[in-house]
PDB file of N, CA and C in Angstrom:
ATOM      1  N   MET A 207     185.426  29.618  85.555  1.00  0.00           N
ATOM      2  CA  MET A 207     185.490  29.198  86.699  1.00  0.00           C
ATOM      3  C   MET A 207     186.729  28.898  87.473  1.00  0.00           C
ATOM      4  N   GLY A 208     187.172  29.492  88.764  1.00  0.00           N
ATOM      5  CA  GLY A 208     188.109  29.241  89.186  1.00  0.00           C
ATOM      6  C   GLY A 208     187.852  28.388  90.406  1.00  0.00           C
ATOM      7  N   GLU A 209     189.141  27.547  90.928  1.00  0.00           N
ATOM      8  CA  GLU A 209     189.019  26.754  92.137  1.00  0.00           C
ATOM      9  C   GLU A 209     188.384  26.775  92.988  1.00  0.00           C
ATOM     10  N   ASP A 210     188.699  28.130  93.132  1.00  0.00           N
ATOM     11  CA  ASP A 210     187.624  28.950  94.981  1.00  0.00           C
ATOM     12  C   ASP A 210     186.103  29.426  94.426  1.00  0.00           C
ATOM     13  N   GLU A 211     186.371  29.134  92.916  1.00  0.00           N
ATOM     14  CA  GLU A 211     184.341  29.366  93.360  1.00  0.00           C
ATOM     15  C   GLU A 211     184.080  27.914  93.441  1.00  0.00           C
ATOM     16  N   GLN A 212     184.756  26.641  93.120  1.00  0.00           N
ATOM     17  CA  GLN A 212     184.613  25.861  93.033  1.00  0.00           C
ATOM     18  C   GLN A 212     183.952  25.384  94.307  1.00  0.00           C
ATOM     19  N   ARG A 213     184.813  25.521  94.942  1.00  0.00           N
ATOM     20  CA  ARG A 213     185.213  25.031  96.422  1.00  0.00           C
ATOM     21  C   ARG A 213     183.904  26.002  97.145  1.00  0.00           C
ATOM     22  N   ALA A 214     183.600  26.634  96.816  1.00  0.00           N
ATOM     23  CA  ALA A 214     182.519  27.564  97.591  1.00  0.00           C
ATOM     24  C   ALA A 214     181.053  27.284  97.245  1.00  0.00           C
ATOM     25  N   GLU A 215     181.347  26.449  96.256  1.00  0.00           N
ATOM     26  CA  GLU A 215     179.571  25.769  95.616  1.00  0.00           C
ATOM     27  C   GLU A 215     179.372  24.398  96.251  1.00  0.00           C
ATOM     28  N   ALA A 216     180.780  23.655  96.451  1.00  0.00           N
ATOM     29  CA  ALA A 216     180.623  22.249  96.559  1.00  0.00           C
ATOM     30  C   ALA A 216     180.380  22.419  98.503  1.00  0.00           C
ATOM     31  N   ALA A 217     181.176  23.649  98.935  1.00  0.00           N
ATOM     32  CA  ALA A 217     180.450  23.408 100.293  1.00  0.00           C
ATOM     33  C   ALA A 217     179.266  23.007 101.229  1.00  0.00           C
ATOM     34  N   PRO A 218     178.439  24.217 100.276  1.00  0.00           N
ATOM     35  CA  PRO A 218     177.076  24.111 100.750  1.00  0.00           C
ATOM     36  C   PRO A 218     176.608  22.199 100.819  1.00  0.00           C
ATOM     37  N   GLY A 219     176.650  21.313  99.908  1.00  0.00           N
ATOM     38  CA  GLY A 219     176.297  20.368  99.397  1.00  0.00           C
ATOM     39  C   GLY A 219     177.256  19.722 100.374  1.00  0.00           C
ATOM     40  N   ALA A 220     178.197  19.388 101.006  1.00  0.00           N
ATOM     41  CA  ALA A 220     178.574  18.894 101.636  1.00  0.00           C
ATOM     42  C   ALA A 220     177.993  19.193 103.137  1.00  0.00           C
ATOM     43  N   ALA A 221     177.735  20.448 103.309  1.00  0.00           N
ATOM     44  CA  ALA A 221     177.172  20.707 105.088  1.00  0.00           C
ATOM     45  C   ALA A 221     175.943  20.358 105.087  1.00  0.00           C
ATOM     46  N   ARG A 222     174.929  19.872 103.724  1.00  0.00           N
ATOM     47  CA  ARG A 222     173.654  19.422 103.802  1.00  0.00           C
ATOM     48  C   ARG A 222     173.706  18.229 103.913  1.00  0.00           C
ATOM     49  N   ARG A 223     174.873  16.970 103.699  1.00  0.00           N
ATOM     50  CA  ARG A 223     174.970  16.241 104.014  1.00  0.00           C
ATOM     51  C   ARG A 223     174.094  15.137 105.815  1.00  0.00           C
ATOM     52  N   ALA A 224     173.746  14.234 105.508  1.00  0.00           N
ATOM     53  CA  ALA A 224     173.270  13.835 106.808  1.00  0.00           C
ATOM     54  C   ALA A 224     173.888  13.289 107.582  1.00  0.00           C
ATOM     55  N   PRO A 225     174.419  13.423 108.767  1.00  0.00           N
ATOM     56  CA  PRO A 225     175.603  12.886 109.922  1.00  0.00           C
ATOM     57  C   PRO A 225     175.536  11.223 109.777  1.00  0.00           C
ATOM     58  N   ALA A 226     176.029  10.988 109.901  1.00  0.00           N
ATOM     59  CA  ALA A 226     176.318   9.354 110.333  1.00  0.00           C
ATOM     60  C   ALA A 226     175.548   8.804 111.419  1.00  0.00           C
ATOM     61  N   TRP A 227     175.021   9.199 112.452  1.00  0.00           N
ATOM     62  CA  TRP A 227     174.568   8.380 113.401  1.00  0.00           C
ATOM     63  C   TRP A 227     173.207   8.712 112.867  1.00  0.00           C
ATOM     64  N   LEU A 228     172.814   9.932 112.148  1.00  0.00           N
ATOM     65  CA  LEU A 228     171.290   9.509 111.893  1.00  0.00           C
ATOM     66  C   LEU A 228     170.892   9.088 110.378  1.00  0.00           C
ATOM     67  N   ILE A 229     171.935   8.522 109.733  1.00  0.00           N
ATOM     68  CA  ILE A 229     171.707   7.322 109.047  1.00  0.00           C
ATOM     69  C   ILE A 229     171.604   6.173 109.355  1.00  0.00           C
ATOM     70  N   LEU A 230     172.871   6.054 110.274  1.00  0.00           N
ATOM     71  CA  LEU A 230     172.483   4.874 111.070  1.00  0.00           C
ATOM     72  C   LEU A 230     171.583   4.253 111.883  1.00  0.00           C
ATOM     73  N   GLY A 231     171.097   5.647 112.374  1.00  0.00           N
ATOM     74  CA  GLY A 231     169.533   5.539 113.155  1.00  0.00           C
ATOM     75  C   GLY A 231     168.580   4.872 112.490  1.00  0.00           C
ATOM     76  N   VAL A 232     168.544   5.969 111.210  1.00  0.00           N
ATOM     77  CA  VAL A 232     167.186   5.481 110.111  1.00  0.00           C
ATOM     78  C   VAL A 232     167.255   4.169 109.528  1.00  0.00           C
ATOM     79  N   VAL A 233     168.617   3.563 109.466  1.00  0.00           N
ATOM     80  CA  VAL A 233     168.452   1.983 109.020  1.00  0.00           C
ATOM     81  C   VAL A 233     168.545   1.260 110.321  1.00  0.00           C
ATOM     82  N   ALA A 234     168.602   1.269 111.301  1.00  0.00           N
ATOM     83  CA  ALA A 234     167.882   0.746 112.730  1.00  0.00           C
ATOM     84  C   ALA A 234     166.475   0.667 112.622  1.00  0.00           C
ATOM     85  N   SER A 235     166.493   2.082 112.771  1.00  0.00           N
ATOM     86  CA  SER A 235     164.743   1.247 112.768  1.00  0.00           C
ATOM     87  C   SER A 235     163.668   0.984 111.981  1.00  0.00           C
ATOM     88  N   ALA A 236     164.531   0.726 110.717  1.00  0.00           N
ATOM     89  CA  ALA A 236     163.938   0.458 109.439  1.00  0.00           C
ATOM     90  C   ALA A 236     164.037  -1.686 109.724  1.00  0.00           C
ATOM     91  N   LEU A 237     165.083  -1.356 110.232  1.00  0.00           N
ATOM     92  CA  LEU A 237     165.258  -3.354 110.253  1.00  0.00           C
ATOM     93  C   LEU A 237     164.843  -3.379 111.669  1.00  0.00           C
ATOM     94  N   VAL A 238     164.094  -2.500 112.836  1.00  0.00           N
ATOM     95  CA  VAL A 238     163.132  -3.227 113.955  1.00  0.00           C
ATOM     96  C   VAL A 238     162.016  -3.006 113.471  1.00  0.00           C
ATOM     97  N   VAL A 239     161.379  -2.450 112.393  1.00  0.00           N
ATOM     98  CA  VAL A 239     160.467  -2.305 111.954  1.00  0.00           C
ATOM     99  C   VAL A 239     160.311  -3.265 110.871  1.00  0.00           C
ATOM    100  N   CYS A 240     161.126  -3.896 110.181  1.00  0.00           N
ATOM    101  CA  CYS A 240     160.783  -5.016 109.551  1.00  0.00           C
ATOM    102  C   CYS A 240     160.824  -6.358 110.659  1.00  0.00           C
ATOM    103  N   CYS A 241     161.845  -6.282 111.585  1.00  0.00           N
ATOM    104  CA  CYS A 241     161.624  -7.068 112.276  1.00  0.00           C
ATOM    105  C   CYS A 241     160.158  -7.596 112.990  1.00  0.00           C
ATOM    106  N   CYS A 242     159.584  -6.397 113.652  1.00  0.00           N
ATOM    107  CA  CYS A 242     158.583  -6.695 114.598  1.00  0.00           C
ATOM    108  C   CYS A 242     157.472  -7.077 113.260  1.00  0.00           C
ATOM    109  N   SER A 243     157.513  -6.376 112.127  1.00  0.00           N
ATOM    110  CA  SER A 243     156.067  -7.051 111.207  1.00  0.00           C
ATOM    111  C   SER A 243     156.218  -8.219 110.817  1.00  0.00           C
ATOM    112  N   ALA A 244     157.644  -8.838 110.801  1.00  0.00           N
ATOM    113  CA  ALA A 244     158.023 -10.427 110.425  1.00  0.00           C
ATOM    114  C   ALA A 244     157.195 -11.313 111.669  1.00  0.00           C
ATOM    115  N   LEU A 245     157.610 -10.698 112.876  1.00  0.00           N
ATOM    116  CA  LEU A 245     157.011 -11.294 114.567  1.00  0.00           C
ATOM    117  C   LEU A 245     155.861 -11.739 114.297  1.00  0.00           C
ATOM    118  N   ILE A 246     155.069 -10.189 113.943  1.00  0.00           N
ATOM    119  CA  ILE A 246     153.506 -10.341 114.464  1.00  0.00           C
ATOM    120  C   ILE A 246     152.801 -11.332 113.087  1.00  0.00           C
ATOM    121  N   GLY A 247     154.060 -11.554 111.944  1.00  0.00           N
ATOM    122  CA  GLY A 247     153.215 -11.622 111.184  1.00  0.00           C
ATOM    123  C   GLY A 247     152.901 -13.265 111.279  1.00  0.00           C
ATOM    124  N   LEU A 248     154.512 -13.820 112.266  1.00  0.00           N
ATOM    125  CA  LEU A 248     154.721 -15.228 112.239  1.00  0.00           C
ATOM    126  C   LEU A 248     153.735 -15.647 113.338  1.00  0.00           C
ATOM    127  N   ALA A 249     153.285 -14.656 114.379  1.00  0.00           N
ATOM    128  CA  ALA A 249     152.424 -14.563 115.530  1.00  0.00           C
ATOM    129  C   ALA A 249     150.675 -14.785 114.826  1.00  0.00           C
ATOM    130  N   VAL A 250     150.544 -14.203 114.387  1.00  0.00           N
ATOM    131  CA  VAL A 250     148.956 -14.535 113.661  1.00  0.00           C
ATOM    132  C   VAL A 250     148.800 -15.757 112.671  1.00  0.00           C
ATOM    133  N   SER A 251     150.149 -15.932 112.065  1.00  0.00           N
ATOM    134  CA  SER A 251     149.605 -17.396 111.514  1.00  0.00           C
ATOM    135  C   SER A 251     149.782 -18.662 112.103  1.00  0.00           C
ATOM    136  N   TRP A 252     150.889 -18.528 113.418  1.00  0.00           N
ATOM    137  CA  TRP A 252     150.902 -18.983 114.339  1.00  0.00           C
ATOM    138  C   TRP A 252     149.516 -19.869 115.067  1.00  0.00           C
ATOM    139  N   SER A 253     148.812 -18.506 115.561  1.00  0.00           N
ATOM    140  CA  SER A 253     147.602 -18.603 116.508  1.00  0.00           C
ATOM    141  C   SER A 253     146.480 -18.822 115.367  1.00  0.00           C
ATOM    142  N   ALA A 254     146.575 -18.740 113.819  1.00  0.00           N
ATOM    143  CA  ALA A 254     145.560 -19.051 112.597  1.00  0.00           C
ATOM    144  C   ALA A 254     145.839 -20.798 112.566  1.00  0.00           C
ATOM    145  N   GLY A 255     146.788 -21.276 112.564  1.00  0.00           N
ATOM    146  CA  GLY A 255     146.994 -22.543 112.805  1.00  0.00           C
ATOM    147  C   GLY A 255     147.859 -23.112 111.515  1.00  0.00           C
ATOM    148  N   LEU A 256     148.043 -21.737 110.305  1.00  0.00           N
ATOM    149  CA  LEU A 256     148.582 -22.064 109.237  1.00  0.00           C
ATOM    150  C   LEU A 256     149.969 -22.919 109.420  1.00  0.00           C
ATOM    151  N   LEU A 257     150.771 -22.820 110.637  1.00  0.00           N
ATOM    152  CA  LEU A 257     152.024 -23.125 110.878  1.00  0.00           C
ATOM    153  C   LEU A 257     152.136 -24.710 111.214  1.00  0.00           C
ATOM    154  N   GLY A 258     150.894 -25.159 111.583  1.00  0.00           N
ATOM    155  CA  GLY A 258     151.069 -26.013 112.584  1.00  0.00           C
ATOM    156  C   GLY A 258     150.813 -27.175 111.332  1.00  0.00           C
ATOM    157  N   SER A 259     151.393 -28.417 111.612  1.00  0.00           N
ATOM    158  CA  SER A 259     151.335 -29.708 110.676  1.00  0.00           C
ATOM    159  C   SER A 259     150.158 -30.129 110.788  1.00  0.00           C
ATOM    160  N   HIS A 260     149.084 -30.717 110.281  1.00  0.00           N
ATOM    161  CA  HIS A 260     148.237 -31.128 110.202  1.00  0.00           C
ATOM    162  C   HIS A 260     148.322 -32.734 109.513  1.00  0.00           C
TER     163      HIS A 260
END
């Protein structure tokens, strides 16, 4: 296989990669979901009296 054929096969794989902004968006949304669920868990624990010192 020549170099031209290898480049032709590699090009579609590179084109199928997600753009950087899409990856950053997915990571940012995952962080938001994790932080919100942690805050909700803390709020539920606090309202149930699990965080108060007795």
